[in-house]
PDB file of C-alpha atoms and ligand atoms in Angstrom:
ATOM      1  CA  UNK A   1      13.016  10.974  -0.584  1.00 91.00           C
ATOM      2  CA  UNK A   2      11.351   8.205  -2.115  1.00 96.00           C
ATOM      3  CA  UNK A   3       8.096   7.061  -2.522  1.00 98.00           C
ATOM      4  CA  UNK A   4       7.388   3.276  -2.465  1.00 98.00           C
ATOM      5  CA  UNK A   5       3.854   1.901  -3.085  1.00 98.00           C
ATOM      6  CA  UNK A   6       3.348  -1.323  -1.649  1.00 98.00           C
ATOM      7  CA  UNK A   7      -0.259  -2.682  -2.897  1.00 98.00           C
ATOM      8  CA  UNK A   8      -1.782  -5.676  -1.051  1.00 98.00           C
ATOM      9  CA  UNK A   9      -4.196  -7.565  -3.210  1.00 97.00           C
ATOM     10  CA  UNK A  10      -5.682  -9.507  -0.388  1.00 96.00           C
ATOM     11  CA  UNK A  11      -5.257 -12.881  -2.315  1.00 95.00           C
ATOM     12  CA  UNK A  12      -7.161 -11.244  -5.277  1.00 93.00           C
ATOM     13  CA  UNK A  13     -10.145 -12.730  -3.483  1.00 92.00           C
ATOM     14  CA  UNK A  14     -11.405 -10.628  -1.072  1.00 93.00           C
ATOM     15  CA  UNK A  15     -15.173  -9.819  -1.368  1.00 95.00           C
ATOM     16  CA  UNK A  16     -14.561  -6.378  -0.226  1.00 95.00           C
ATOM     17  CA  UNK A  17     -12.411  -5.696  -3.429  1.00 95.00           C
ATOM     18  CA  UNK A  18     -14.682  -7.182  -5.718  1.00 95.00           C
ATOM     19  CA  UNK A  19     -15.321  -4.176  -7.544  1.00 96.00           C
ATOM     20  CA  UNK A  20     -11.581  -3.409  -8.211  1.00 97.00           C
ATOM     21  CA  UNK A  21      -9.854  -4.302 -11.224  1.00 97.00           C
ATOM     22  CA  UNK A  22      -6.519  -4.574  -9.871  1.00 96.00           C
ATOM     23  CA  UNK A  23      -4.336  -5.076 -12.786  1.00 96.00           C
ATOM     24  CA  UNK A  24      -5.810  -1.992 -14.198  1.00 98.00           C
ATOM     25  CA  UNK A  25      -5.555  -0.253 -11.002  1.00 98.00           C
ATOM     26  CA  UNK A  26      -1.852  -1.157 -10.920  1.00 98.00           C
ATOM     27  CA  UNK A  27      -1.069  -0.212 -14.558  1.00 98.00           C
ATOM     28  CA  UNK A  28      -2.809   3.226 -13.873  1.00 98.00           C
ATOM     29  CA  UNK A  29      -0.823   3.986 -10.703  1.00 98.00           C
ATOM     30  CA  UNK A  30       2.306   3.085 -12.526  1.00 98.00           C
ATOM     31  CA  UNK A  31       1.677   5.113 -15.509  1.00 98.00           C
ATOM     32  CA  UNK A  32      -0.281   8.010 -13.888  1.00 98.00           C
ATOM     33  CA  UNK A  33       1.169   8.768 -10.460  1.00 98.00           C
ATOM     34  CA  UNK A  34       4.889   9.827  -9.961  1.00 97.00           C
ATOM     35  CA  UNK A  35       6.551   7.428  -7.608  1.00 97.00           C
ATOM     36  CA  UNK A  36       9.750   5.677  -7.250  1.00 97.00           C
ATOM     37  CA  UNK A  37       8.755   2.112  -7.119  1.00 97.00           C
ATOM     38  CA  UNK A  38       5.566  -0.038  -7.003  1.00 98.00           C
ATOM     39  CA  UNK A  39       5.185  -3.565  -5.787  1.00 97.00           C
ATOM     40  CA  UNK A  40       1.789  -5.780  -5.769  1.00 97.00           C
ATOM     41  CA  UNK A  41       1.840  -8.449  -3.071  1.00 98.00           C
ATOM     42  CA  UNK A  42      -1.046 -11.207  -2.238  1.00 97.00           C
ATOM     43  CA  UNK A  43      -0.955 -11.093   1.233  1.00 97.00           C
ATOM     44  CA  UNK A  44       1.584  -8.539   2.976  1.00 98.00           C
ATOM     45  CA  UNK A  45       0.373  -9.579   6.252  1.00 97.00           C
ATOM     46  CA  UNK A  46       1.450 -13.326   6.069  1.00 98.00           C
ATOM     47  CA  UNK A  47       4.815 -14.379   6.752  1.00 97.00           C
ATOM     48  CA  UNK A  48       6.203 -14.433   3.057  1.00 98.00           C
ATOM     49  CA  UNK A  49       4.692 -10.616   3.031  1.00 98.00           C
ATOM     50  CA  UNK A  50       6.672  -9.625   6.222  1.00 98.00           C
ATOM     51  CA  UNK A  51       9.784 -11.444   4.757  1.00 98.00           C
ATOM     52  CA  UNK A  52       9.379  -9.155   1.806  1.00 98.00           C
ATOM     53  CA  UNK A  53       9.038  -6.019   4.042  1.00 98.00           C
ATOM     54  CA  UNK A  54      11.662  -7.175   6.261  1.00 98.00           C
ATOM     55  CA  UNK A  55      14.140  -7.132   3.307  1.00 98.00           C
ATOM     56  CA  UNK A  56      12.916  -4.145   1.350  1.00 97.00           C
ATOM     57  CA  UNK A  57      11.751  -1.447   3.794  1.00 98.00           C
ATOM     58  CA  UNK A  58      14.514   1.030   4.743  1.00 97.00           C
ATOM     59  CA  UNK A  59      15.364   3.821   7.187  1.00 95.00           C
ATOM     60  CA  UNK A  60      16.373   5.937   4.225  1.00 95.00           C
ATOM     61  CA  UNK A  61      13.673   8.347   4.223  1.00 93.00           C
ATOM     62  CA  UNK A  62      11.536   6.332   1.592  1.00 97.00           C
ATOM     63  CA  UNK A  63       7.900   6.914   2.568  1.00 98.00           C
ATOM     64  CA  UNK A  64       5.575   3.805   2.149  1.00 98.00           C
ATOM     65  CA  UNK A  65       2.402   4.249   0.933  1.00 98.00           C
ATOM     66  CA  UNK A  66       0.271   1.049   1.477  1.00 98.00           C
ATOM     67  CA  UNK A  67      -3.170   0.578  -0.630  1.00 98.00           C
ATOM     68  CA  UNK A  68      -4.901  -2.395   0.991  1.00 98.00           C
ATOM     69  CA  UNK A  69      -7.507  -3.036   3.606  1.00 97.00           C
ATOM     70  CA  UNK A  70      -8.827  -0.674   5.964  1.00 97.00           C
ATOM     71  CA  UNK A  71      -6.546   1.470   7.951  1.00 97.00           C
ATOM     72  CA  UNK A  72      -7.128   0.553  11.342  1.00 97.00           C
ATOM     73  CA  UNK A  73      -6.701  -3.197   9.939  1.00 97.00           C
ATOM     74  CA  UNK A  74      -3.445  -2.359   8.264  1.00 98.00           C
ATOM     75  CA  UNK A  75      -2.078  -0.725  11.533  1.00 97.00           C
ATOM     76  CA  UNK A  76      -2.313  -4.161  13.251  1.00 98.00           C
ATOM     77  CA  UNK A  77      -1.618  -6.187   9.994  1.00 98.00           C
ATOM     78  CA  UNK A  78       1.432  -4.367   8.931  1.00 98.00           C
ATOM     79  CA  UNK A  79       2.838  -3.802  12.315  1.00 98.00           C
ATOM     80  CA  UNK A  80       5.141  -6.841  12.110  1.00 98.00           C
ATOM     81  CA  UNK A  81       6.443  -6.560   8.729  1.00 98.00           C
ATOM     82  CA  UNK A  82       7.318  -2.790   9.785  1.00 98.00           C
ATOM     83  CA  UNK A  83       8.738  -3.762  13.040  1.00 98.00           C
ATOM     84  CA  UNK A  84      10.800  -6.528  11.514  1.00 97.00           C
ATOM     85  CA  UNK A  85      12.295  -4.253   8.803  1.00 98.00           C
ATOM     86  CA  UNK A  86      13.028  -1.676  11.854  1.00 97.00           C
ATOM     87  CA  UNK A  87      11.040   1.075  10.310  1.00 97.00           C
ATOM     88  CA  UNK A  88       8.798   2.865  12.232  1.00 95.00           C
ATOM     89  CA  UNK A  89       5.200   3.225  11.454  1.00 96.00           C
ATOM     90  CA  UNK A  90       4.910   7.073  11.880  1.00 96.00           C
ATOM     91  CA  UNK A  91       2.473   9.306  10.064  1.00 95.00           C
ATOM     92  CA  UNK A  92       5.710  10.514   7.944  1.00 95.00           C
ATOM     93  CA  UNK A  93       6.856   7.332   6.875  1.00 97.00           C
ATOM     94  CA  UNK A  94       3.624   5.378   6.443  1.00 98.00           C
ATOM     95  CA  UNK A  95       0.804   6.379   4.310  1.00 98.00           C
ATOM     96  CA  UNK A  96      -1.870   3.973   4.478  1.00 98.00           C
ATOM     97  CA  UNK A  97      -4.616   3.792   1.895  1.00 98.00           C
ATOM     98  CA  UNK A  98      -7.902   1.891   2.304  1.00 98.00           C
ATOM     99  CA  UNK A  99      -8.890   0.417  -1.050  1.00 98.00           C
ATOM    100  CA  UNK A 100     -11.518  -1.931   0.185  1.00 96.00           C
ATOM    101  CA  UNK A 101     -15.244  -1.079  -1.034  1.00 96.00           C
ATOM    102  CA  UNK A 102     -14.286   0.880  -3.577  1.00 97.00           C
ATOM    103  CA  UNK A 103     -14.244   0.738  -7.597  1.00 97.00           C
ATOM    104  CA  UNK A 104     -11.173   1.127  -9.768  1.00 98.00           C
ATOM    105  CA  UNK A 105     -11.600   4.748 -10.056  1.00 98.00           C
ATOM    106  CA  UNK A 106     -11.955   5.585  -6.639  1.00 98.00           C
ATOM    107  CA  UNK A 107      -9.434   3.785  -5.276  1.00 98.00           C
ATOM    108  CA  UNK A 108      -6.952   5.128  -8.069  1.00 98.00           C
ATOM    109  CA  UNK A 109      -8.137   8.642  -6.837  1.00 98.00           C
ATOM    110  CA  UNK A 110      -7.558   8.047  -3.468  1.00 98.00           C
ATOM    111  CA  UNK A 111      -4.096   6.607  -4.090  1.00 98.00           C
ATOM    112  CA  UNK A 112      -3.469   9.545  -6.307  1.00 98.00           C
ATOM    113  CA  UNK A 113      -4.187  12.223  -3.490  1.00 98.00           C
ATOM    114  CA  UNK A 114      -2.360  10.459  -0.903  1.00 98.00           C
ATOM    115  CA  UNK A 115       0.821  10.054  -2.952  1.00 97.00           C
ATOM    116  CA  UNK A 116       0.246  13.913  -4.488  1.00 96.00           C
ATOM    117  CA  UNK A 117       0.058  15.070  -0.575  1.00 96.00           C
ATOM    118  CA  UNK A 118       3.276  13.916   0.437  1.00 95.00           C
ATOM    119  CA  UNK A 119       5.756  16.513   0.455  1.00 83.00           C
TER     120      UNK A 119
HETATM  121  S1  SF4 B 201      -2.854  -6.815   4.831  1.00 67.56           S
HETATM  122 FE1  SF4 B 201      -5.069  -6.498   4.664  1.00 67.56          FE
HETATM  123  S2  SF4 B 201      -5.413  -6.395   2.338  1.00 67.56           S
HETATM  124 FE2  SF4 B 201      -3.649  -7.095   2.786  1.00 67.56          FE
HETATM  125  S3  SF4 B 201      -3.886  -9.484   2.650  1.00 67.56           S
HETATM  126 FE3  SF4 B 201      -3.950  -8.739   5.214  1.00 67.56          FE
HETATM  127  S4  SF4 B 201      -6.013  -8.396   5.261  1.00 67.56           S
HETATM  128 FE4  SF4 B 201      -5.821  -8.400   3.022  1.00 67.56          FE
END
């Protein structure tokens, strides 16, 4: 089982992420949270994000952790990317984390918790 972290940065411009230092967050996640791979994308919910998801996501037991906007919003906005990849967004495969309205430490702790809970 692999753990893949797909972090969506919302164009690095979303007011709801203004308290996040995204480069610092990404580097802390990379260094301190065990996982198989991580990527950052500016807008996973737009065409080029969905293209990426279609090419990358696999039904091979990989668990996808998505630090991004509110979970309910991700559910709608990331649906097409998962669908195009043929990967079902079940609770087992998809682990969303909301990093909106958080500072870097809070977002880091929330991502860490979700990744550590994966068995
Ligand atoms: S998926 Fe969410 S965080 Fe990512 S660009 Fe779309 S609205 Fe922003």
